[in-house]
């Protein structure tokens, strides 16, 4: 029997090379343990509903009515649906020809793209053009499509923050490009240093790589920081000088749990900077219904907005979107609802605000519980100020990314087992407690520095027990692998 | 201002090269005309709901309840939802953790994959393994994922039927592989000749291309034929000899409007053939909720099933699926409902059968009306028997693909305008009647032979007027471009 195209050894090498840690070794082991009957706390993926977050009522009412438009003619519909949900469903159905069962335009329903443009204008203070907004099946699909337009081969480089969300490393590998890392500085609230950026580009160039785009994740995943305006300005200036497309992954823009540093979009900062930059720097910004307090991951709704991309390139991106016909239409409706939720005076307004606030405030409390919990553990440090004393308020997104200071003997033991030290630690944590995290090496980290990423999503009432179980494991682990004289905590 | 990564001239060449006729020049012109106020009949895409087909009630009830699970606690729910829809919604919600708002496993919800496996077993008479079934956002996404696994570079060839659905040509171009055409024989009910296949492979090899996979579209798009068991056996034998992965696009398996030749899956024929082939030929089969009598295009639900693909390769395909986290969950539920619809005795059974039959019978009548209509037009011939007299009963899928015998003067005029002759004809048709079709050249056709593709989906009551308007246009067109002595109809 000779070997075939779908035998492992014959697969596209880019597929074999690419790695995706969020659902990698740890996740697979967790799934195995679950099958064997162990209770697993899946904190590896930002998947709020899977951990018990309830969906917001209003959008679900609207989408239910859009899915079952015959209910709109049912005399009893008013008994179980509020009038504003009914009105909104009719409005969405009026935007489509054929409802949720018909392919939309490949860029998404024009009426929803208009709602997105209005949202962006309210947020940034500058008008946005619906023709430059494409709806997508979640933000990931949009990111992959734009990277596919940019990457032509291994000498095309994309600047990606380290630590980074592995969507970027995986997609760049899959598309056969080169990832050019730049490091976020843990001791400076995970900000970035423009001089480091310059060095990264120079190093890449030396290897024959042309850097063509730069990814920022703001608020950061897994690092949870909000970039400052000053930092964003430097980045934009840098992209202008180096002729880079800026890719702004802004999917956590709703997830801000501190007031000191609000989210500001890359687009607002760019347009505030005025000419020539505001007309010259190419920017693509991404958003989603999966994160925020909506957490509607399973619906796969997202969009990207293009700034300063010439019409002929937009047309090509449209053409490629056409090949898979259209993003899923229910996900598009969710996006329309997210950017244009109930307004004061609407019947559902109070409930919508109460539910949204409830989720966001609980996330904020959980963020604090988790950060404080980690900071109380031996050799675990979560977030720094410049003075290096741990603080918990600089926190956005939906993750905690504590540094784990592994004793040399733990690192040696891991090496002997052929595992990265953080993978070894996270596997032990999983086996001991059922907590399924992602080792920091999946996101990239500096040599000799170890982290883990966990979501802050377990139910609030479960959080104390989870943190206690973590602490017990960690302190035993440290006890076991530390030298007798002890391993000093910085 | 120097040129940037997202300027047209710098885009990935594979993106610029790829063409997608279904939403190409004709579609764009139709959209323009629509904006100008002209009434357009969009028959370019198989998008039944957009042309007025009503969704089936039962699946929409179930999905509405899954989207709004709080309704299940509402004492009034029984007033507007039948008990079996309520039970089914509860069953689906029980299969997920977190309902429709949570990412599922990247392969899809295990419970739904099990329902798909049971459907396949009932259909083919052989058990199917849910672990080898991946749910996808429509069939197109699955096709692209599998092609991406196979194609490593320009010397990897994929055998694709001509005429073909342009998803294949576009995806192969996008992925940088080589399309190797094989011709379907119009005078033999669009069947394929194994000797032609051999020649295609030999020609490709001569050019340095290794053919690695073969696509069949069964029932055919745009050609509407069902492959015979004998033909399928030859194809499988051929794939075995040539070591090709067989990709079976079977998305129209529900759309059979004749009894003479039922749909038979490639998998059934393969397993019927026994050892060694049944264990050696690699097969991936695709299905969708977009076609059939469901026509739920906007929901983007699909699956692929792998036969004889080794576990290590399946793992790699799983890994790549993980990067975009999960297919949309509502689309997965639709797939579960399609493969496991109401059963005799269920409250909704009669309505479900009545609605399904109604759609399918109307599609059958429309197929006949359209084929007969085309066959009554000057120089238009739709489907042949071996004796070359037009017949209308060999008809599946949701398209009509008449041959248009263009007079030499029409071809010359088109050439002068720099257009393919069929594009010229279809543009004239669009401007004159508002009927938006796809020129045959978008699917590939033999040199000097011209077709157009139209769906059979316009509402039944509109069909006579549409065909009349087509006939009027066509006959005037032919009158204008034919020589005085007349252009003889074959």
Short mmCIF file of C-alpha atoms in Angstrom, two decimals, chain A residues 1-13 15-20 22-23 27-28 35 45-47 49-51 55-57 60-61 63-71 74 76-77 79-81 97-106 131 137 140-141 144-146 148-152 165-167 170-171 174 212-213 243 245 247 279-282 284 290-291 295-300 308-310 312-313 316-320 322-330 334, chain B residues 1-13 15-20 22-23 27-28 35 45-47 49-51 55-57 60-61 63-71 74 76-77 79-81 97-106 131 137 140-141 144-146 148-152 165-167 170-171 174 212-213 243 245 247 279-282 284 290-291 295-300 308-310 312-313 316-320 322-330 334:
data_model
loop_
_atom_site.label_atom_id
_atom_site.label_comp_id
_atom_site.label_asym_id
_atom_site.label_seq_id
_atom_site.Cartn_x
_atom_site.Cartn_y
_atom_site.Cartn_z
CA UNK A 1 0.00 0.00 0.00
CA UNK A 2 1.67 3.20 -1.09
CA UNK A 3 1.32 6.40 0.83
CA UNK A 4 -1.61 8.72 0.19
CA UNK A 5 -2.29 12.42 0.17
CA UNK A 6 -4.05 12.37 3.52
CA UNK A 7 -1.45 10.24 5.27
CA UNK A 8 0.31 12.20 7.98
CA UNK A 9 3.68 12.30 6.24
CA UNK A 10 2.18 13.80 3.09
CA UNK A 11 0.15 16.60 4.66
CA UNK A 12 0.88 20.24 3.94
CA UNK A 13 3.89 21.02 6.14
CA UNK A 15 -0.41 22.44 8.86
CA UNK A 16 1.91 20.10 10.69
CA UNK A 17 4.10 22.97 11.87
CA UNK A 18 1.37 25.09 13.34
CA UNK A 19 0.63 24.94 17.03
CA UNK A 20 -2.40 26.05 18.94
CA UNK A 22 -5.30 26.92 23.81
CA UNK A 23 -6.58 23.56 22.66
CA UNK A 27 -6.72 20.60 26.72
CA UNK A 28 -6.43 17.12 25.25
CA UNK A 35 -13.92 11.09 29.98
CA UNK A 45 -10.58 29.13 26.71
CA UNK A 46 -12.48 32.37 27.21
CA UNK A 47 -15.85 30.64 26.92
CA UNK A 49 -21.36 30.45 28.88
CA UNK A 50 -19.62 27.09 29.21
CA UNK A 51 -18.83 28.07 32.80
CA UNK A 55 -27.03 34.84 28.05
CA UNK A 56 -28.46 38.36 28.03
CA UNK A 57 -32.22 38.07 27.62
CA UNK A 60 -31.81 36.02 22.67
CA UNK A 61 -35.45 37.07 22.43
CA UNK A 63 -32.84 36.14 17.62
CA UNK A 64 -35.47 33.56 18.65
CA UNK A 65 -38.12 35.63 16.87
CA UNK A 66 -35.90 36.05 13.79
CA UNK A 67 -35.41 32.28 13.71
CA UNK A 68 -39.13 31.63 14.02
CA UNK A 69 -40.69 34.53 12.06
CA UNK A 70 -44.06 32.73 12.02
CA UNK A 71 -44.28 33.56 15.73
CA UNK A 74 -49.09 34.30 16.53
CA UNK A 76 -49.99 34.80 21.80
CA UNK A 77 -46.54 36.11 20.96
CA UNK A 79 -47.41 36.79 26.20
CA UNK A 80 -43.83 35.65 26.11
CA UNK A 81 -41.94 38.32 24.13
CA UNK A 97 -34.27 39.11 1.84
CA UNK A 98 -35.14 35.65 3.03
CA UNK A 99 -34.42 36.02 6.74
CA UNK A 100 -31.85 33.94 8.58
CA UNK A 101 -32.08 31.09 6.07
CA UNK A 102 -30.66 33.08 3.15
CA UNK A 103 -27.03 33.81 2.39
CA UNK A 104 -26.43 37.50 2.91
CA UNK A 105 -24.04 39.61 0.89
CA UNK A 106 -20.59 38.13 1.53
CA UNK A 131 -18.62 49.63 2.89
CA UNK A 137 -17.83 34.30 11.65
CA UNK A 140 -10.61 34.83 14.26
CA UNK A 141 -11.92 34.29 10.74
CA UNK A 144 -7.08 34.88 9.15
CA UNK A 145 -8.55 36.48 6.06
CA UNK A 146 -6.53 39.67 6.43
CA UNK A 148 -3.98 35.66 4.09
CA UNK A 149 -4.15 38.84 2.02
CA UNK A 150 -0.85 40.09 3.39
CA UNK A 151 1.31 36.97 3.59
CA UNK A 152 2.86 35.88 0.29
CA UNK A 165 -2.83 34.94 21.64
CA UNK A 166 -1.79 31.85 19.64
CA UNK A 167 -4.32 32.53 16.90
CA UNK A 170 -0.92 29.46 14.32
CA UNK A 171 -2.38 31.47 11.43
CA UNK A 174 -0.61 27.98 8.46
CA UNK A 212 4.66 44.00 6.55
CA UNK A 213 2.23 44.27 9.42
CA UNK A 243 5.26 51.12 6.29
CA UNK A 245 -0.30 47.63 8.28
CA UNK A 247 -3.87 45.03 12.88
CA UNK A 279 -4.73 59.19 5.65
CA UNK A 280 -1.65 57.04 5.24
CA UNK A 281 -1.44 54.39 7.95
CA UNK A 282 -3.34 51.25 6.96
CA UNK A 284 -7.66 46.87 10.20
CA UNK A 290 -17.76 36.33 21.80
CA UNK A 291 -16.12 38.43 24.47
CA UNK A 295 -19.77 36.14 25.72
CA UNK A 296 -21.75 34.73 22.77
CA UNK A 297 -18.84 32.58 21.58
CA UNK A 298 -20.93 29.84 19.99
CA UNK A 299 -22.75 32.27 17.71
CA UNK A 300 -19.58 33.22 15.82
CA UNK A 308 -6.95 53.63 4.52
CA UNK A 309 -7.17 50.40 2.53
CA UNK A 310 -7.51 51.27 -1.17
CA UNK A 312 -9.01 47.78 -5.28
CA UNK A 313 -7.65 45.87 -2.29
CA UNK A 316 -10.06 41.57 -3.55
CA UNK A 317 -10.88 40.95 0.09
CA UNK A 318 -14.57 40.98 -0.86
CA UNK A 319 -13.92 38.45 -3.63
CA UNK A 320 -12.23 36.05 -1.24
CA UNK A 322 -17.46 35.49 -1.54
CA UNK A 323 -15.91 32.07 -1.91
CA UNK A 324 -17.46 30.93 1.36
CA UNK A 325 -20.65 32.80 0.40
CA UNK A 326 -21.58 34.57 3.63
CA UNK A 327 -20.85 34.64 7.34
CA UNK A 328 -23.58 32.97 9.39
CA UNK A 329 -26.58 35.28 9.49
CA UNK A 330 -27.67 34.76 13.13
CA UNK A 334 -26.01 39.34 17.29
CA UNK B 1 4.00 57.74 -0.06
CA UNK B 2 5.51 54.33 -0.55
CA UNK B 3 3.40 51.30 -1.25
CA UNK B 4 1.94 49.28 1.62
CA UNK B 5 1.14 45.69 2.36
CA UNK B 6 -2.58 46.13 1.73
CA UNK B 7 -2.16 48.05 -1.52
CA UNK B 8 -3.46 46.04 -4.45
CA UNK B 9 -0.08 45.48 -6.06
CA UNK B 10 1.34 43.99 -2.87
CA UNK B 11 -1.44 41.52 -2.06
CA UNK B 12 -0.84 37.80 -2.00
CA UNK B 13 -0.86 36.79 -5.68
CA UNK B 15 -5.78 36.02 -3.85
CA UNK B 16 -5.57 38.18 -6.93
CA UNK B 17 -5.52 35.16 -9.22
CA UNK B 18 -8.57 33.45 -7.83
CA UNK B 19 -11.91 33.87 -9.50
CA UNK B 20 -15.37 33.21 -8.18
CA UNK B 22 -21.08 32.94 -8.80
CA UNK B 23 -20.56 36.37 -7.31
CA UNK B 27 -23.57 39.52 -9.85
CA UNK B 28 -21.87 42.88 -9.39
CA UNK B 35 -29.45 49.94 -6.67
CA UNK B 45 -26.78 31.51 -6.26
CA UNK B 46 -28.65 28.51 -4.86
CA UNK B 47 -30.24 30.59 -2.10
CA UNK B 49 -35.06 31.49 1.08
CA UNK B 50 -33.92 34.66 -0.69
CA UNK B 51 -36.40 33.78 -3.45
CA UNK B 55 -38.30 27.72 6.32
CA UNK B 56 -39.53 24.40 7.67
CA UNK B 57 -41.41 25.08 10.90
CA UNK B 60 -37.02 26.78 13.46
CA UNK B 61 -39.14 26.14 16.55
CA UNK B 63 -33.65 26.52 17.34
CA UNK B 64 -35.76 29.43 18.66
CA UNK B 65 -36.17 27.56 21.94
CA UNK B 66 -32.45 26.73 22.08
CA UNK B 67 -31.66 30.41 21.54
CA UNK B 68 -34.05 31.47 24.26
CA UNK B 69 -33.77 28.68 26.84
CA UNK B 70 -35.54 30.84 29.45
CA UNK B 71 -38.73 30.25 27.43
CA UNK B 74 -42.32 30.10 30.78
CA UNK B 76 -47.09 30.03 28.31
CA UNK B 77 -44.50 28.28 26.15
CA UNK B 79 -49.23 27.99 23.70
CA UNK B 80 -46.90 28.69 20.85
CA UNK B 81 -44.49 25.73 20.72
CA UNK B 97 -22.35 22.85 28.20
CA UNK B 98 -23.41 26.44 27.98
CA UNK B 99 -25.97 26.20 25.19
CA UNK B 100 -25.64 28.08 21.91
CA UNK B 101 -23.48 30.80 23.45
CA UNK B 102 -20.54 28.52 24.21
CA UNK B 103 -17.86 27.33 21.81
CA UNK B 104 -18.30 23.63 21.23
CA UNK B 105 -15.50 21.17 20.68
CA UNK B 106 -13.78 22.30 17.47
CA UNK B 131 -14.96 10.73 15.74
CA UNK B 137 -19.72 26.34 8.94
CA UNK B 140 -17.52 25.17 1.67
CA UNK B 141 -15.46 25.65 4.81
CA UNK B 144 -11.37 24.43 1.95
CA UNK B 145 -9.98 22.84 5.09
CA UNK B 146 -9.43 19.47 3.44
CA UNK B 148 -5.60 23.03 2.59
CA UNK B 149 -4.41 19.79 4.18
CA UNK B 150 -3.66 18.25 0.80
CA UNK B 151 -2.18 21.11 -1.22
CA UNK B 152 1.49 21.84 -0.50
CA UNK B 165 -18.75 24.58 -8.99
CA UNK B 166 -16.21 27.43 -8.77
CA UNK B 167 -15.61 26.89 -5.05
CA UNK B 170 -11.19 29.43 -6.36
CA UNK B 171 -10.00 27.43 -3.35
CA UNK B 174 -6.19 30.53 -3.13
CA UNK B 212 -3.29 13.93 -5.27
CA UNK B 213 -7.06 14.10 -5.07
CA UNK B 243 -3.53 6.78 -5.20
CA UNK B 245 -8.04 10.98 -2.18
CA UNK B 247 -13.54 14.21 -2.28
CA UNK B 279 -9.91 -0.14 3.57
CA UNK B 280 -7.50 1.63 1.27
CA UNK B 281 -9.23 4.38 -0.69
CA UNK B 282 -9.21 7.65 1.23
CA UNK B 284 -13.89 12.66 2.45
CA UNK B 290 -27.95 24.87 2.85
CA UNK B 291 -29.32 22.76 0.05
CA UNK B 295 -32.25 25.51 2.06
CA UNK B 296 -30.94 26.97 5.33
CA UNK B 297 -28.01 28.71 3.62
CA UNK B 298 -27.69 31.58 6.09
CA UNK B 299 -27.25 29.24 9.05
CA UNK B 300 -23.97 27.84 7.73
CA UNK B 308 -9.71 5.56 5.70
CA UNK B 309 -7.90 8.68 6.90
CA UNK B 310 -5.28 7.63 9.47
CA UNK B 312 -2.53 11.05 12.96
CA UNK B 313 -3.87 12.97 9.98
CA UNK B 316 -3.84 17.43 12.40
CA UNK B 317 -7.15 18.33 10.80
CA UNK B 318 -8.60 18.66 14.31
CA UNK B 319 -5.74 20.95 15.32
CA UNK B 320 -6.35 23.27 12.40
CA UNK B 322 -9.18 24.39 16.71
CA UNK B 323 -7.58 27.60 15.51
CA UNK B 324 -10.97 29.06 14.70
CA UNK B 325 -12.32 27.52 17.91
CA UNK B 326 -15.63 26.05 16.78
CA UNK B 327 -18.15 26.10 13.97
CA UNK B 328 -21.23 28.18 14.81
CA UNK B 329 -23.36 26.23 17.26
CA UNK B 330 -26.84 27.06 15.88
CA UNK B 334 -29.64 22.55 12.30
#
